[in-house]
CSV table of C-alpha atoms and ligand atoms in Angstrom, one decimal:
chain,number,residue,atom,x,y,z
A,23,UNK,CA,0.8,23.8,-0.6
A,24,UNK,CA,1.6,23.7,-4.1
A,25,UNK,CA,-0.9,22.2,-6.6
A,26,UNK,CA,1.2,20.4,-9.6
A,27,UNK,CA,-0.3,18.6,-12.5
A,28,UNK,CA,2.5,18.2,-15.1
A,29,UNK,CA,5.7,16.7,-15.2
A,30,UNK,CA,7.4,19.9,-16.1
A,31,UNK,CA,5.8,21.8,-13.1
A,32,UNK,CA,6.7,19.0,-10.7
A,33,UNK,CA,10.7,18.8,-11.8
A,34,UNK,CA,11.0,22.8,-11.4
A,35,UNK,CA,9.8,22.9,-8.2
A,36,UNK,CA,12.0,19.7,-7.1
A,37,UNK,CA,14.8,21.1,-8.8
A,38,UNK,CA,14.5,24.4,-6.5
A,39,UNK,CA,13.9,22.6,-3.3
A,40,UNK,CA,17.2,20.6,-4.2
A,41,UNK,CA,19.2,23.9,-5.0
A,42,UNK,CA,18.3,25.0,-1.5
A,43,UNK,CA,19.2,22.2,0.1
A,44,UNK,CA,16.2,20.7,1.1
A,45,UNK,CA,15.8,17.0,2.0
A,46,UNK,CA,12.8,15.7,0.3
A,47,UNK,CA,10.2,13.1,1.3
A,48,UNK,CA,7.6,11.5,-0.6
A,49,UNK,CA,4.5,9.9,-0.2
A,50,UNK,CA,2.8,8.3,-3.0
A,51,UNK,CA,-0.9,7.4,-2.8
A,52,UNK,CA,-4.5,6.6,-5.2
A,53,UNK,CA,-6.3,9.2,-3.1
A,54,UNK,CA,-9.6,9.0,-1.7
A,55,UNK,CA,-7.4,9.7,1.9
A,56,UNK,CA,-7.8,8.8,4.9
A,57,UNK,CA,-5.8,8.6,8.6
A,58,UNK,CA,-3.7,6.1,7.4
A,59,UNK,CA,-2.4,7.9,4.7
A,60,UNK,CA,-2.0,11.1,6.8
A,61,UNK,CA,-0.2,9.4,9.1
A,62,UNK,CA,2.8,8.3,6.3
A,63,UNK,CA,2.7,12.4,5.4
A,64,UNK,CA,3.6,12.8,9.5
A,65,UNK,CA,6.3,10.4,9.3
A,66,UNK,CA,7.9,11.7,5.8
A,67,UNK,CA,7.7,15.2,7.7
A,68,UNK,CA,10.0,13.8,10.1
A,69,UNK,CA,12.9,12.7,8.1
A,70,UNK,CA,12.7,15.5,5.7
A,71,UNK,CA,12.1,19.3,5.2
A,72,UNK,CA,9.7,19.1,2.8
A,73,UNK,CA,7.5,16.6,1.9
A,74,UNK,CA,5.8,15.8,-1.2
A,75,UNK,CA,2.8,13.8,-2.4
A,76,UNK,CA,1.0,12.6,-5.1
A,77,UNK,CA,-2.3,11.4,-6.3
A,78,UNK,CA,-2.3,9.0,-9.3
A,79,UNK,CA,-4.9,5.7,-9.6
A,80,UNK,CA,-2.7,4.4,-11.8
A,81,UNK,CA,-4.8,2.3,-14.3
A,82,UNK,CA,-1.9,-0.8,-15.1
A,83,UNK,CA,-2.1,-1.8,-12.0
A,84,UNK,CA,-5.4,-2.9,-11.7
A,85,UNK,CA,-6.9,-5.9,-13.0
A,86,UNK,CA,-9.6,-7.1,-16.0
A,87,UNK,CA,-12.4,-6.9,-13.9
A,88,UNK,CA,-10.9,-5.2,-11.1
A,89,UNK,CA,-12.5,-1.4,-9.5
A,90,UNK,CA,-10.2,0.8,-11.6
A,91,UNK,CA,-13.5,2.7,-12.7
A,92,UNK,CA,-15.1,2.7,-9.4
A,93,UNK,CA,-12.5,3.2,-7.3
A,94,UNK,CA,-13.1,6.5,-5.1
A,95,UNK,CA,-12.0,9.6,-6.6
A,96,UNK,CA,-11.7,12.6,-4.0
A,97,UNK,CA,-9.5,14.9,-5.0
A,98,UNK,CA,-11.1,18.6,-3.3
A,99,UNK,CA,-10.7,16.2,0.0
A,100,UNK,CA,-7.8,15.1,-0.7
A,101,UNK,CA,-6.2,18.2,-1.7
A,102,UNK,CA,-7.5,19.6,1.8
A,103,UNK,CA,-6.8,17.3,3.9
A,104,UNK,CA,-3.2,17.1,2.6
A,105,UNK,CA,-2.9,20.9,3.1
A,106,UNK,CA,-4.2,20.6,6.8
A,107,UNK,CA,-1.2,18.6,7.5
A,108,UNK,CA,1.4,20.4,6.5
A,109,UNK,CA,2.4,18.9,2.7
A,110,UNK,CA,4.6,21.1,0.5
A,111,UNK,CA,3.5,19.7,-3.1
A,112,UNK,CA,0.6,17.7,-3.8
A,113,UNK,CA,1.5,15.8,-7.2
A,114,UNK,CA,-2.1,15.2,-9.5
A,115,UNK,CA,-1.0,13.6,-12.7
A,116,UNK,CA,-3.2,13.0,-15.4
A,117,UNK,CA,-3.0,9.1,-16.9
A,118,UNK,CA,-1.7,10.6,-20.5
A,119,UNK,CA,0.7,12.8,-17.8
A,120,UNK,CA,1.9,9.4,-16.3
A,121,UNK,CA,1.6,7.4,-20.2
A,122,UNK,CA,2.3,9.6,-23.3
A,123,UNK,CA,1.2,7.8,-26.6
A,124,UNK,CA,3.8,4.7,-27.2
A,125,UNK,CA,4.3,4.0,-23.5
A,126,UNK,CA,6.1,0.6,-23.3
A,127,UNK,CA,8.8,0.1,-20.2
A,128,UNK,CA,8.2,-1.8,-17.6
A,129,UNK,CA,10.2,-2.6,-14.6
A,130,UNK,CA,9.5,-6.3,-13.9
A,131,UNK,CA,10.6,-8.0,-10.6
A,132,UNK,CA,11.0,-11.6,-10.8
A,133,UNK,CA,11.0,-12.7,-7.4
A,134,UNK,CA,8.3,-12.5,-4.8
A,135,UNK,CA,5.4,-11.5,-6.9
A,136,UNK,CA,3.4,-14.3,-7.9
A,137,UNK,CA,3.0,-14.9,-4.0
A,138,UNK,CA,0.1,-13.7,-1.9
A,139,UNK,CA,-1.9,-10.7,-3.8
A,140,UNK,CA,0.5,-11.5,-6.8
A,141,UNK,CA,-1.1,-15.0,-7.3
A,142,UNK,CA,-4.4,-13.3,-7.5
A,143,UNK,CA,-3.5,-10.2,-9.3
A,144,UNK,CA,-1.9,-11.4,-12.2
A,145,UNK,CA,0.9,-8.3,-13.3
A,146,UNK,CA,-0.2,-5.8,-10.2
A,147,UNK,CA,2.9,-5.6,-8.5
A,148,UNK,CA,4.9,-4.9,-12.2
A,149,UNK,CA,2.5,-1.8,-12.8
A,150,UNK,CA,3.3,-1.0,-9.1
A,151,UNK,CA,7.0,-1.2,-9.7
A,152,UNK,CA,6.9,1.0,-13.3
A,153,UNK,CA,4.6,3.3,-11.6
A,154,UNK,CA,7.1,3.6,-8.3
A,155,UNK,CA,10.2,3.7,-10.2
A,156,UNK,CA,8.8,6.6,-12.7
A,157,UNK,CA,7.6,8.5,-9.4
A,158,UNK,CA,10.9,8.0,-8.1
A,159,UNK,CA,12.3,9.6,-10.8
A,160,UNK,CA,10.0,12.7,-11.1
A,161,UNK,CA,10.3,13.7,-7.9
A,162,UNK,CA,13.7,12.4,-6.8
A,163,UNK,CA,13.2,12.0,-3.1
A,164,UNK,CA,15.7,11.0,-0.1
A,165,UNK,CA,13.2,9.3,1.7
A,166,UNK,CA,9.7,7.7,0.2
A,167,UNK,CA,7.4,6.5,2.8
A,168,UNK,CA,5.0,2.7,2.3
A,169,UNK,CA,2.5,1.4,4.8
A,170,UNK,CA,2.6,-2.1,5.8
A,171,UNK,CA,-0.5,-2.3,5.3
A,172,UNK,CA,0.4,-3.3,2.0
A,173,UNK,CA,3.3,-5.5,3.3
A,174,UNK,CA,4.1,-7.3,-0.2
A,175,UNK,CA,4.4,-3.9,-1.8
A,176,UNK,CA,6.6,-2.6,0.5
A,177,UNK,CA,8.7,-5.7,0.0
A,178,UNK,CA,8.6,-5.2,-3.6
A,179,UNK,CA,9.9,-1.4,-3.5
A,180,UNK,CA,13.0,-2.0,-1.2
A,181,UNK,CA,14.0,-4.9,-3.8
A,182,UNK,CA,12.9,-2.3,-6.6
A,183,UNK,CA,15.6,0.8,-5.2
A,184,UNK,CA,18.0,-2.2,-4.3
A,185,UNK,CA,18.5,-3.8,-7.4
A,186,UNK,CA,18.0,0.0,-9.1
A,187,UNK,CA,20.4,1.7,-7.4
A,188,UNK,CA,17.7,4.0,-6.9
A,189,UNK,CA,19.0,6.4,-4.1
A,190,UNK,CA,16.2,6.5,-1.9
A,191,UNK,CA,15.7,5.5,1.4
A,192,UNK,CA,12.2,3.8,2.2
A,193,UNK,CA,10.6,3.9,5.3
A,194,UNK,CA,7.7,1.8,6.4
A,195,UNK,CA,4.5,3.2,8.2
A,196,UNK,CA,2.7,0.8,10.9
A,197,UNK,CA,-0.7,-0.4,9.8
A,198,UNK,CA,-3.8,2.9,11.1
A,199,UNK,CA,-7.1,0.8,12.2
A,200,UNK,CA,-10.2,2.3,12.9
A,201,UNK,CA,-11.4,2.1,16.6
A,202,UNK,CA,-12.7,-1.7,16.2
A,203,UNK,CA,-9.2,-2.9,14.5
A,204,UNK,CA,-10.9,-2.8,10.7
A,205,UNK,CA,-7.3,-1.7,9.1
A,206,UNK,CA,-7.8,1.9,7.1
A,207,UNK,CA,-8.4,1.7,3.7
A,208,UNK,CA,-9.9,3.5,0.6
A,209,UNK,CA,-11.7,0.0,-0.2
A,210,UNK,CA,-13.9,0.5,3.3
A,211,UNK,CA,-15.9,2.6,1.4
A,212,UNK,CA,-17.0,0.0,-0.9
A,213,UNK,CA,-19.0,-1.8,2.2
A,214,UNK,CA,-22.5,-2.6,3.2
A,215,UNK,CA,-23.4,-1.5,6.2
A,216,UNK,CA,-23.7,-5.0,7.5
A,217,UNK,CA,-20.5,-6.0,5.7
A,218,UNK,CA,-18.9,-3.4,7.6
A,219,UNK,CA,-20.1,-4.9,10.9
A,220,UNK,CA,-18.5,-8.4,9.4
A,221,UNK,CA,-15.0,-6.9,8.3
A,222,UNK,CA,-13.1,-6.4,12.0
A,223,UNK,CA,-13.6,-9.6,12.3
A,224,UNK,CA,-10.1,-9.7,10.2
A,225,UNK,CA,-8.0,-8.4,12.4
A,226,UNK,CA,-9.9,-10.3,15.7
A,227,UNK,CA,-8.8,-13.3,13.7
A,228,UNK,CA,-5.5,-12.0,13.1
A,229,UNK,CA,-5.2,-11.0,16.7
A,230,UNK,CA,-6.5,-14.3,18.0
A,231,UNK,CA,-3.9,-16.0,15.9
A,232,UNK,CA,-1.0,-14.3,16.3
A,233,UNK,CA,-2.4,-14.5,20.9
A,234,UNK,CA,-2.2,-18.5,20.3
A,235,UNK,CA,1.3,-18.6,18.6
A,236,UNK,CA,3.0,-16.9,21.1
A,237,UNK,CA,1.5,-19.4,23.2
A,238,UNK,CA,3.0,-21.8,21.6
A,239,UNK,CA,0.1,-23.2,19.6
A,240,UNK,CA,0.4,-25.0,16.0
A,241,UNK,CA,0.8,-23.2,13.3
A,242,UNK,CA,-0.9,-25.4,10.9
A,243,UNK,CA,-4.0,-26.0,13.3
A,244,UNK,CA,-4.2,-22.9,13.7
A,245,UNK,CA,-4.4,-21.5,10.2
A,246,UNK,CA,-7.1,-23.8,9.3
A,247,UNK,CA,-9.1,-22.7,12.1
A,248,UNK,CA,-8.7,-18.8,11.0
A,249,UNK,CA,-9.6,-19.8,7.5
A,250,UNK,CA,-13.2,-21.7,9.3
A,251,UNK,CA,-13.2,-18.7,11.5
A,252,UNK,CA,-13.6,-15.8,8.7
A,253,UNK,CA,-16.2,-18.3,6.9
A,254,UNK,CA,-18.0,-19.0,9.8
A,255,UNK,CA,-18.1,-15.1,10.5
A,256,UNK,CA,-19.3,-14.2,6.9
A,257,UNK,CA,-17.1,-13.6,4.5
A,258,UNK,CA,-17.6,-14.8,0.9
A,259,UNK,CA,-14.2,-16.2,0.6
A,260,UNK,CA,-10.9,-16.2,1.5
A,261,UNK,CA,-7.9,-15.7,-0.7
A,262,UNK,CA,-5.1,-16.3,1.2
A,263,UNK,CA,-4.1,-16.5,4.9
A,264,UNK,CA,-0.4,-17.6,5.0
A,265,UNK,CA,2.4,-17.6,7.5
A,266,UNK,CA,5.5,-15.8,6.0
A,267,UNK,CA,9.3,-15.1,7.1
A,268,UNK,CA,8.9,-10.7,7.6
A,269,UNK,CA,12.0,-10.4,5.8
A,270,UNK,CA,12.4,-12.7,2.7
A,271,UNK,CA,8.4,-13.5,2.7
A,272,UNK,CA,9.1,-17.3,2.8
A,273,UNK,CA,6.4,-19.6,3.5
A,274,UNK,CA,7.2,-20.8,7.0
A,275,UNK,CA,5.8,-24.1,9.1
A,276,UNK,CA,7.4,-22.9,12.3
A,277,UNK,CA,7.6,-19.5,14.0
A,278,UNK,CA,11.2,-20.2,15.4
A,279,UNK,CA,12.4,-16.4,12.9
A,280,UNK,CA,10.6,-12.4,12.6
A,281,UNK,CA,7.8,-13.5,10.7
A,282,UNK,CA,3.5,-12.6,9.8
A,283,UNK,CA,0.6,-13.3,9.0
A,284,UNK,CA,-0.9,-12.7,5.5
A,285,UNK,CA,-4.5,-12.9,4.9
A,286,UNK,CA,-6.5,-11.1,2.3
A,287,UNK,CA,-10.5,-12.2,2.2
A,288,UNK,CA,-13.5,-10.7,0.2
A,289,UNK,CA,-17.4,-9.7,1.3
A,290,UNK,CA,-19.2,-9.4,-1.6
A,291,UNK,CA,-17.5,-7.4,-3.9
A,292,UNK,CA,-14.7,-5.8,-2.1
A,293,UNK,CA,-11.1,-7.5,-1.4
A,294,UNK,CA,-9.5,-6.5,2.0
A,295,UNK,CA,-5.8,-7.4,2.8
A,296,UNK,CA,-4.6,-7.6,6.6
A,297,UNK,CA,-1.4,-8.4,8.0
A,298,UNK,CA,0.0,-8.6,11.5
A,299,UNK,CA,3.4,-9.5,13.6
A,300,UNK,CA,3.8,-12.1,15.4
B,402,AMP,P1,-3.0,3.5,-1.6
B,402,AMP,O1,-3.6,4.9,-1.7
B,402,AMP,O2,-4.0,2.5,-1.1
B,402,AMP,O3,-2.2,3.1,-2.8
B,402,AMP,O4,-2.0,3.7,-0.4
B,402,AMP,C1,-1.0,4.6,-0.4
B,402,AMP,C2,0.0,4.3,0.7
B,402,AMP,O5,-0.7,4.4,2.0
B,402,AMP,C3,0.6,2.9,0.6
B,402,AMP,O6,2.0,3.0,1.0
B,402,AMP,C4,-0.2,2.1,1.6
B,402,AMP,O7,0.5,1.0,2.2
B,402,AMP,C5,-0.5,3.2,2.7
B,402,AMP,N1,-1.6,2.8,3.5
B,402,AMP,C6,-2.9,2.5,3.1
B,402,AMP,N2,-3.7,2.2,4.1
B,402,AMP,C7,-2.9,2.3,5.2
B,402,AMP,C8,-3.1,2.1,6.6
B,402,AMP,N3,-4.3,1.7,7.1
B,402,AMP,N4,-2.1,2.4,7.5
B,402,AMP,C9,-0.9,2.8,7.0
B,402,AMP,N5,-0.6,3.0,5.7
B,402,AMP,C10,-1.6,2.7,4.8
């Protein structure tokens, strides 16, 4: 596996990988790696012949008073646990890599993003898309790989390589739990012990409420009821948990189309975002 820090480094090698024909995947990712993100590195290995990630906590795209500082840095981990499943470039930029002195594009998408995580996150999903976009164009990839996990984000980036004519195809990964449903996350790390005991809960909810839909239940009634439900179990509060269309993310009253839930909650200090199909 190839170490790359620098833009220069990273271009060469891509420029070899195309000369020989080679179709390239990519995965992009903040690091501190778990199952989840291996599991988009298996799937990119699928569609492609080589497959290339990177590591980048990219500073824009967190908040005033977000965990940009304290957000888990692992990169010897990282670096082997990327190499143990078969990666071909592992892409570690520094941030004056990423934004040289005078930086000032950004790739602003006007539709969708002040919804769910956007309403809370004021600008997140614009540093997403400038981040993306300048990935996209480092490493020029046939195939770029997203988790639903972060559904809205995945949302955002076909709409980003649509409107861009960015030739890329993106794939979406299924959401990687741990054994008691708590969906994969960097952010688990964050939790109390006894927090961790409480989180699950989000995805018994989700389960619960996606159970009584299909079973014809309201979907109003219902929502209140998983809002009480997560309070009742402990969580300090709830952000959001929304019914949504799965393909334009419209607000929905009836589940008579594709659609999901949204929810994200915090405990304590640590935001977690969930999804789920109905
Ligand atoms: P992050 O490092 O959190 O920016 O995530 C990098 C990529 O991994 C994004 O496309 C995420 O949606 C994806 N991802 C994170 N957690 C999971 C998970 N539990 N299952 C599947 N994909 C995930």
């Amino acid at each position: 596996m190839q170490i790359i820090r620098t833009k220069k480094e990273l271009r060469d090698a891509i420029k070899i990988l195309r000369q020989n024909g080679k179709k390239i995947g990519f995965v992009p990712t903040m690091g501190a790696l778990h199952k989840g993100h291996l599991s988009l590195i298996e799937l990119a290995r699928k569609h492609a012949d080589k497959v290339v990630a990177s590591i980048f906590v990219n500073p824009l795209q967190f908040g005033k008073g977000e965990d940009f500082d304290r957000y888990p840095r692992t990169e010897k981990e990282d670096i082997l646990k990327l190499s143990q499943v078969d990666t071909d470039i592992v892409f570690l930029p520094e941030v004056k890599e990423i934004y040289p002195e005078g930086f000032c594009t950004e790739v602003r998408i006007t539709k969708n993003t002040e919804i769910l995580c956007g309403a809370f996150r004021n600008g997140h999903f614009d540093a997403v898309a400038t981040i993306i976009t300048k990935l996209l164009m480092m490493v020029l990839p046939d195939i770029a790989v997203f988790g639903e996990k972060d559904y809205q984000q995945l949302h955002i980036i076909r709409k980003l390589v649509l409107d861009l004519d960015i030739p890329v195809e993106i794939i979406g990964a299924p959401i990687m739990r741990e054994v008691d449903g708590l969906a994969m996350s960097s952010r688990n790390a964050y939790l109390s012990e006894t927090d961790r005991k409480i989180a699950p809960e989000i995805f018994q909810m989700l389960s619960m409420l996606r159970d009584r839909l299909r079973n014809g239940g309201k979907l109003g009634n219902l929502m209140d009821w998983g809002i009480n439900c997560l309070k009742n179990k402990g969580f300090t509060s709830v952000d959001y948990l929304e019914a949504r269309d799965s393909v334009t993310l419209e607000l929905i009253s009836d589940i008579n189309r594709p659609a999901r839930i949204f929810v994200a909650v915090w405990l304590g200090k640590t935001r977690l975002i969930d999804n789920i199909e109905i």
